[in-house]
Tab-separated table of C-alpha atoms in Angstrom:
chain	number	residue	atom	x	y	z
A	1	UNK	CA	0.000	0.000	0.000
A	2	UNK	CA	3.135	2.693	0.954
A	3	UNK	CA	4.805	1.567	-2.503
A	4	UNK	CA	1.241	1.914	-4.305
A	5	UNK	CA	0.761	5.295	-2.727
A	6	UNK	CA	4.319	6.737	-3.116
A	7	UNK	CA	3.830	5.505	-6.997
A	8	UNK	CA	0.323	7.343	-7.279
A	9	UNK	CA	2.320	10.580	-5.646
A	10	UNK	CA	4.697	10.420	-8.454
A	11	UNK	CA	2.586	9.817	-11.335
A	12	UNK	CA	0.630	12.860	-10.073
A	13	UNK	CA	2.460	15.409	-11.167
A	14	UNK	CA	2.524	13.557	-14.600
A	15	UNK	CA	-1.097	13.160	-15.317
A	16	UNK	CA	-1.773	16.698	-14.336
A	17	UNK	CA	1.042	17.752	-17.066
A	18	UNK	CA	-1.009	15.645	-19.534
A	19	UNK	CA	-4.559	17.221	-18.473
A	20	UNK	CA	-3.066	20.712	-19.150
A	21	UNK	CA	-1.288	19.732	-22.167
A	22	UNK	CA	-4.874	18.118	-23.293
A	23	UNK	CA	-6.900	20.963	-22.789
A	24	UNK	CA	-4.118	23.564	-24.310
A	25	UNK	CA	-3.773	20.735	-27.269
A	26	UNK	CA	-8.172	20.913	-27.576
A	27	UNK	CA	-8.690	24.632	-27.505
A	28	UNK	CA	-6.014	25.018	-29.690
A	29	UNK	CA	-6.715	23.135	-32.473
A	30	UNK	CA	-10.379	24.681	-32.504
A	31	UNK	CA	-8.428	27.891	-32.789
A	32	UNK	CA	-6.319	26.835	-35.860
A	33	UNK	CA	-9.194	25.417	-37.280
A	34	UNK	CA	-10.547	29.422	-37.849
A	35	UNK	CA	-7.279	30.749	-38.035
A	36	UNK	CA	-4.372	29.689	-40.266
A	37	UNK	CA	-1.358	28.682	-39.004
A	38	UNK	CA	0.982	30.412	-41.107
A	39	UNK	CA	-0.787	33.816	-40.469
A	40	UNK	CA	-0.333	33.175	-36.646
A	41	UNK	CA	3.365	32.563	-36.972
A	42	UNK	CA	4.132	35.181	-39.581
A	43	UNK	CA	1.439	38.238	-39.017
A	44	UNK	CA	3.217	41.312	-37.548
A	45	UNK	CA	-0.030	42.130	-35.778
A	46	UNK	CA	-2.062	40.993	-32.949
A	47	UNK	CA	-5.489	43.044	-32.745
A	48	UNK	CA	-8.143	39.987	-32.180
A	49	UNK	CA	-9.893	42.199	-30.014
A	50	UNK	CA	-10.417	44.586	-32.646
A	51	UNK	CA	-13.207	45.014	-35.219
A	52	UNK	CA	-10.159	44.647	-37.556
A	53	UNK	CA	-8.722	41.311	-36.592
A	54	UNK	CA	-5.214	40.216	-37.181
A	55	UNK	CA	-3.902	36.867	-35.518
A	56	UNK	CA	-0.167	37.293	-35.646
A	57	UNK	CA	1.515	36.221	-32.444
A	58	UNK	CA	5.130	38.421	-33.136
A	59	UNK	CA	4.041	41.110	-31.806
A	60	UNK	CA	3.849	39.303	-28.423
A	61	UNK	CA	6.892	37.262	-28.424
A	62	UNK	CA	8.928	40.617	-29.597
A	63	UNK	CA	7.966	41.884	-25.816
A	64	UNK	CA	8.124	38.593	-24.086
A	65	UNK	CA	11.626	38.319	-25.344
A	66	UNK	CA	12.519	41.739	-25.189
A	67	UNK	CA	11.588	41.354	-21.318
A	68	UNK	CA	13.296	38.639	-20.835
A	69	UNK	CA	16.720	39.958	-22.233
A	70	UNK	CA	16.678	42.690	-20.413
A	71	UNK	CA	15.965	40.434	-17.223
A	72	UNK	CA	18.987	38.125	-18.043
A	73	UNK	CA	21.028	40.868	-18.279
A	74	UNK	CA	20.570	42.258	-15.369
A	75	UNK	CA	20.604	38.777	-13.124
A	76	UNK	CA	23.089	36.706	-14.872
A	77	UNK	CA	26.551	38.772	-13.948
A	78	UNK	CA	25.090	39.703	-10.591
A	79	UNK	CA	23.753	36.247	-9.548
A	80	UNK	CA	26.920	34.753	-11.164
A	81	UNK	CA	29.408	36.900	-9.225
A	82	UNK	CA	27.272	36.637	-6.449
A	83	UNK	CA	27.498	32.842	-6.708
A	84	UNK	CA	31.101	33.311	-6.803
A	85	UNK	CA	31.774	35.072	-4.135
A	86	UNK	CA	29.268	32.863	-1.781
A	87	UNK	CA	31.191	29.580	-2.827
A	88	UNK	CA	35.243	30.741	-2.891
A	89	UNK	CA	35.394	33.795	-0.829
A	90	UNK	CA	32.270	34.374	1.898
A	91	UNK	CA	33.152	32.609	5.183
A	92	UNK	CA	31.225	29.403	6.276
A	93	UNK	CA	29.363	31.971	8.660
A	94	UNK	CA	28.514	35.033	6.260
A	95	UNK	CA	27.395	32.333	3.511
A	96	UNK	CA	24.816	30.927	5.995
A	97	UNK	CA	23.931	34.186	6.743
A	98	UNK	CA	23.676	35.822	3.263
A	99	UNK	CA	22.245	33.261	1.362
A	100	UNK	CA	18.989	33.412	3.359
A	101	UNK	CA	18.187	36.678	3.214
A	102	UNK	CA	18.784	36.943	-0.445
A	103	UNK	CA	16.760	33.865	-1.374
A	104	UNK	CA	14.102	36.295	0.681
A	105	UNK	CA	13.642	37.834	-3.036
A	106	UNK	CA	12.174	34.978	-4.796
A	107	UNK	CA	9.717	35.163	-1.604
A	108	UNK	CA	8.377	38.670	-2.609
A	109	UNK	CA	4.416	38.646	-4.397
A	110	UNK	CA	5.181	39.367	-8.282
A	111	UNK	CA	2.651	42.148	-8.222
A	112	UNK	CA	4.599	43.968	-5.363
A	113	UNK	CA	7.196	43.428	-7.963
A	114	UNK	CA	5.170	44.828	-10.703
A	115	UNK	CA	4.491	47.720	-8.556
A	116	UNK	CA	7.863	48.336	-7.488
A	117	UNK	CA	8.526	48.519	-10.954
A	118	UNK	CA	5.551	50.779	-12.146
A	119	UNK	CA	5.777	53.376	-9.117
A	120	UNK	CA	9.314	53.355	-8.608
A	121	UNK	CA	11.784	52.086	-11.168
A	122	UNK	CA	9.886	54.056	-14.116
A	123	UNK	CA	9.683	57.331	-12.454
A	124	UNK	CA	13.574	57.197	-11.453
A	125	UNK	CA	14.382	56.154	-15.222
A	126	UNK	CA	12.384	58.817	-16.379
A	127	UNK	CA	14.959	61.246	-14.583
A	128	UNK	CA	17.452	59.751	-16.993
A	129	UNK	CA	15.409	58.909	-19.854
A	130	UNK	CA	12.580	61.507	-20.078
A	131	UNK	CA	11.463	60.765	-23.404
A	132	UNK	CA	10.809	56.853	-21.191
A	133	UNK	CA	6.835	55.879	-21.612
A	134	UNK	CA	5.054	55.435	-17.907
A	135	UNK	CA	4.922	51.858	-19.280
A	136	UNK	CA	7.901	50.688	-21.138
A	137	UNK	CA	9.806	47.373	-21.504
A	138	UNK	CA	13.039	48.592	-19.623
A	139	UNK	CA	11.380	49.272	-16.058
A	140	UNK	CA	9.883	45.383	-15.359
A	141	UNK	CA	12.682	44.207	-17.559
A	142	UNK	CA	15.278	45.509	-14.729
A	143	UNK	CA	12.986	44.177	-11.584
A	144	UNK	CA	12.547	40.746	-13.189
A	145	UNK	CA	16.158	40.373	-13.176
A	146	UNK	CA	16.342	41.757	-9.724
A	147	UNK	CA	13.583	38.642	-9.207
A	148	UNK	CA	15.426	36.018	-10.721
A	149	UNK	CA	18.917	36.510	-9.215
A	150	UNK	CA	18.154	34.220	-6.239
A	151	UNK	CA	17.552	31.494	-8.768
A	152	UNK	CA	20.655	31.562	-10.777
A	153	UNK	CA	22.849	32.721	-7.341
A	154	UNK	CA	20.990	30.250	-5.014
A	155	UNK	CA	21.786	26.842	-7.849
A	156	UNK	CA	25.115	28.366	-9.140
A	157	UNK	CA	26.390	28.727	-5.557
A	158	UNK	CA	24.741	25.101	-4.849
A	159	UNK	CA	26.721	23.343	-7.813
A	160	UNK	CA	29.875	25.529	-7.523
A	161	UNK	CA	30.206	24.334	-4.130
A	162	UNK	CA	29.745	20.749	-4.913
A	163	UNK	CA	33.154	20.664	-6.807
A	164	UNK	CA	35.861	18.609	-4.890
A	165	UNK	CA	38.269	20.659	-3.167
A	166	UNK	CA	41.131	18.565	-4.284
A	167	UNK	CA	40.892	20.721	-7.782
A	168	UNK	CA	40.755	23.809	-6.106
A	169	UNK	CA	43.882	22.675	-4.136
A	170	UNK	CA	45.560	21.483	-6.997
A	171	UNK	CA	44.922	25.077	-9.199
A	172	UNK	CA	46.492	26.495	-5.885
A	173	UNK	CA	49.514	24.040	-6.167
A	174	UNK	CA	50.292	25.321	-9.654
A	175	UNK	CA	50.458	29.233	-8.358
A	176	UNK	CA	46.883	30.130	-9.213
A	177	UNK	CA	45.081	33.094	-7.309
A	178	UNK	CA	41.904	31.942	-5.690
A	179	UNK	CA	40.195	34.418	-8.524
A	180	UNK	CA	41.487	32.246	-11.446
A	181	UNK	CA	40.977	28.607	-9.372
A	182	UNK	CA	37.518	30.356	-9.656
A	183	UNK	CA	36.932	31.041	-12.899
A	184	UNK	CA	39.379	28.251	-14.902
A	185	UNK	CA	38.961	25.488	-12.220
A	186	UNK	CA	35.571	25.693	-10.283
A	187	UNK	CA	33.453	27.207	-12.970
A	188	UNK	CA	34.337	25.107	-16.246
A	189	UNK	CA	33.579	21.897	-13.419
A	190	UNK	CA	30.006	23.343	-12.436
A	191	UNK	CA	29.153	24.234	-15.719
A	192	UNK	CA	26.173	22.036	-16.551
A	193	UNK	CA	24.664	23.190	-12.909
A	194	UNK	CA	25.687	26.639	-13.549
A	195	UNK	CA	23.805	26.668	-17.005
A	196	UNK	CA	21.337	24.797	-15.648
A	197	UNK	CA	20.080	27.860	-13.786
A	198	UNK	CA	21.158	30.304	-16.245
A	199	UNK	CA	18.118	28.067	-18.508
A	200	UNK	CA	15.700	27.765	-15.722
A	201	UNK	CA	15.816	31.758	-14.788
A	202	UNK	CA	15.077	32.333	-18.646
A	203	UNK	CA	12.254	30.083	-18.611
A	204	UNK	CA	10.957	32.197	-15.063
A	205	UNK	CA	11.358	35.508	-17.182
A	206	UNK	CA	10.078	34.221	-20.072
A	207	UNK	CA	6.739	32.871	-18.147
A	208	UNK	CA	6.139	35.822	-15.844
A	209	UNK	CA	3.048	37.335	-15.374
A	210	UNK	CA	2.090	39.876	-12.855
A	211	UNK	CA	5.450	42.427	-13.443
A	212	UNK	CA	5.051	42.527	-16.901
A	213	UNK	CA	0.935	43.212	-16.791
A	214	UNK	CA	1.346	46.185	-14.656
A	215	UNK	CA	4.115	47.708	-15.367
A	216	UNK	CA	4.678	47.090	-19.444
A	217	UNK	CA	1.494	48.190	-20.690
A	218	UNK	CA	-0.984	46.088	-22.841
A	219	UNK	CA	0.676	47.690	-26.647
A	220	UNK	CA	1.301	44.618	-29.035
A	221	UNK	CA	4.056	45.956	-31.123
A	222	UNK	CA	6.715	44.499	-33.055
A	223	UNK	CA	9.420	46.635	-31.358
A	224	UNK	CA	13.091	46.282	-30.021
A	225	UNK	CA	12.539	49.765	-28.311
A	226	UNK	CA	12.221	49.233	-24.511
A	227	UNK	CA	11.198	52.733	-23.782
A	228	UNK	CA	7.372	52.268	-25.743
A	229	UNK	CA	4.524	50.353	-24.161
A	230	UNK	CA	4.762	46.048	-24.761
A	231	UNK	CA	2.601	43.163	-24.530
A	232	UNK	CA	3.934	40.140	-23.704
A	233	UNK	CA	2.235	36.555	-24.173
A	234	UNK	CA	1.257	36.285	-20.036
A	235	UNK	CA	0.021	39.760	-20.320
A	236	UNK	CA	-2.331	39.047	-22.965
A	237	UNK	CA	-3.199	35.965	-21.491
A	238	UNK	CA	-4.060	38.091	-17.887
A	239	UNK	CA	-6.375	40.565	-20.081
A	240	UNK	CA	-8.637	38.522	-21.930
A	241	UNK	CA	-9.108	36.348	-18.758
A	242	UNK	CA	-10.827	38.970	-16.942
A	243	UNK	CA	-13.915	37.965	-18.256
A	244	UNK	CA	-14.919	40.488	-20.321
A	245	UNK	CA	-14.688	37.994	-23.728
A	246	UNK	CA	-17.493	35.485	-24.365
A	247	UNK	CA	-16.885	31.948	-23.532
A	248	UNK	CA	-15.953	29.754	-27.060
A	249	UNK	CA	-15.282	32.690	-29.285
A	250	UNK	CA	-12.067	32.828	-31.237
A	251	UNK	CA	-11.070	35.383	-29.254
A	252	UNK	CA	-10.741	33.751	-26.001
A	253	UNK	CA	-9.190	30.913	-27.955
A	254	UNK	CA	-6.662	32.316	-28.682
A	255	UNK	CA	-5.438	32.318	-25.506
A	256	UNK	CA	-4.894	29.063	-25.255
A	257	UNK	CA	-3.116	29.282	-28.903
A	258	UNK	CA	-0.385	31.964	-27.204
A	259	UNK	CA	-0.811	29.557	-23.771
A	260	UNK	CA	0.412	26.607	-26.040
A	261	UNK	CA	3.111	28.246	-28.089
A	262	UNK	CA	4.232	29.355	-24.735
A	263	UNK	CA	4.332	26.222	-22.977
A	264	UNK	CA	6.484	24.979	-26.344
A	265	UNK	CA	8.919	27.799	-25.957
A	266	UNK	CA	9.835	26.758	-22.111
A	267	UNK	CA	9.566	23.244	-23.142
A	268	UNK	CA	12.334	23.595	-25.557
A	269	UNK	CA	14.285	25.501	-22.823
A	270	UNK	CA	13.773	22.697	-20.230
A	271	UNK	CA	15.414	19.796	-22.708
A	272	UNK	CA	17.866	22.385	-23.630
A	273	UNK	CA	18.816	22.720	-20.070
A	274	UNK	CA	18.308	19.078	-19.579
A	275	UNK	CA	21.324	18.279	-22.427
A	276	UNK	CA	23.259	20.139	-21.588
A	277	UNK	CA	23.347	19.044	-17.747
A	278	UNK	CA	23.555	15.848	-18.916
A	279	UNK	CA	26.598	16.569	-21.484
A	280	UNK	CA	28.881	18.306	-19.272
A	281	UNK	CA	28.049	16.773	-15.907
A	282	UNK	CA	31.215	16.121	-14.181
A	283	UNK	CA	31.008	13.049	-12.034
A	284	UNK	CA	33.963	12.818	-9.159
A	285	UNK	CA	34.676	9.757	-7.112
């Protein structure tokens, strides 16, 4: 009965992946069957709340990503160096320490975040940037990052310190400073873990929600500009779930068309992550 149970616990998480994937896979499908699939994929607009309607999902993927690079840019040096430092320099004592209260980040509501990001972060880029729209992609671009450097800190730190010390030892045999044992020795040896959470903190950009649909403005445009109103995919998603479109209409299918194409975008991350842990995972004795 414990075996049978611990079994039904584990398959669990499977068959509610398969329900979702069913019901994205469904209402999908309806949608393509009204809208063509080539349009959807190659349409620079995305107006099919309009009188006018255009299906073309660009437009929201240009902000999504757009988002999300600003986001990486801002959390990958700082929650790699701060990995860094937690593993080869910070004390036993101010790791423990640290390490807490900056996993306290990934603690904080997103749409404190979002708010942060709306009623502070745009206003003090606007000092810098006045020609900056009140919503813009560069203000929740920045706080997502801010977000997401616990992640890539917190599981860079985590495989960084799982490397033997007999290599860091033996880079400090050969005259190495503990800087370069860092970055030639310990690095290159927690790579896969390392990019591991550099993939899974792209995926958390690239899926969130609540920053993005307050503070980035509900514009589809196909844009590179991160001072101009966005949309992203989650955004989109958050609007035409508020109940205002009719139940079965192609226009609230078509959130489940951008809900699919998302879920293939982090799925494509995941195994990406996945091989590339599994490539250049170092196993020690």
């Amino acid at each position: 009965m414990i075996e049978g149970a611990l079994l039904l616990s584990a398959l669990l998480s499977v068959f509610i992946t398969l329900g979702i994937i069913g019901v994205l896979l469904f209402e999908t499908l309806s949608f393509f069957g009204e809208v063509s699939i080539i349009d959807f994929l190659t349409d620079t607009q995305w107006t099919p709340l309009f009188a006018e309607k255009h299906f073309g999902i660009l437009p929201l993927f240009a902000g999504t990503f757009l988002t999300t690079f600003i986001a990486m840019a801002v959390s990958l040096p700082i929650g790699l160096i701060s990995a860094i430092y937690l593993s080869e320099y910070a004390s036993d004592r101010v790791r423990t320490t640290i390490k807490p209260f900056l996993e306290i980040l990934a603690a904080v509501p997103t749409v404190v975040y979002g708010y942060f990001a709306l009623l502070f972060v745009t206003p003090l880029l606007q000092k810098f940037f006045p020609e900056i729209s009140g919503f813009n992609a560069l203000s929740p671009g920045i706080v997502m990052g801010i977000m997401i450097i616990p992640i890539i800190s917190s599981l860079s730190e985590d495989a960084m310190h799982a490397v033997p010390i007999g290599l860091r030892e033996g880079g400090y045999a050969l005259g190495s400073t503990r800087l370069q044992v860092a970055l030639r020795v310990v690095l290159p040896a927690a790579f896969s873990g390392v990019a591991a959470s550099f993939i899974l903190g792209i995926s958390r950009a690239v899926g969130e929600t609540m920053i993005v649909a307050v503070a980035a403005g509900l514009q589809p445009r196909l844009t590179l500009n991160p001072f101009v109103p966005i949309e992203t995919v989650t955004a989109y998603i958050v609007q035409v779930s508020l109940g205002d479109t009719p139940y079965g209409t192609i226009e609230y299918r078509t959130i489940f068309a951008a809900g699919m194409s998302l879920f293939v975008v982090t799925f494509v991350l995941n195994m990406i992550s996945y091989s590339l842990r599994k490539r250049f995972r170092e196993v020690y004795e």
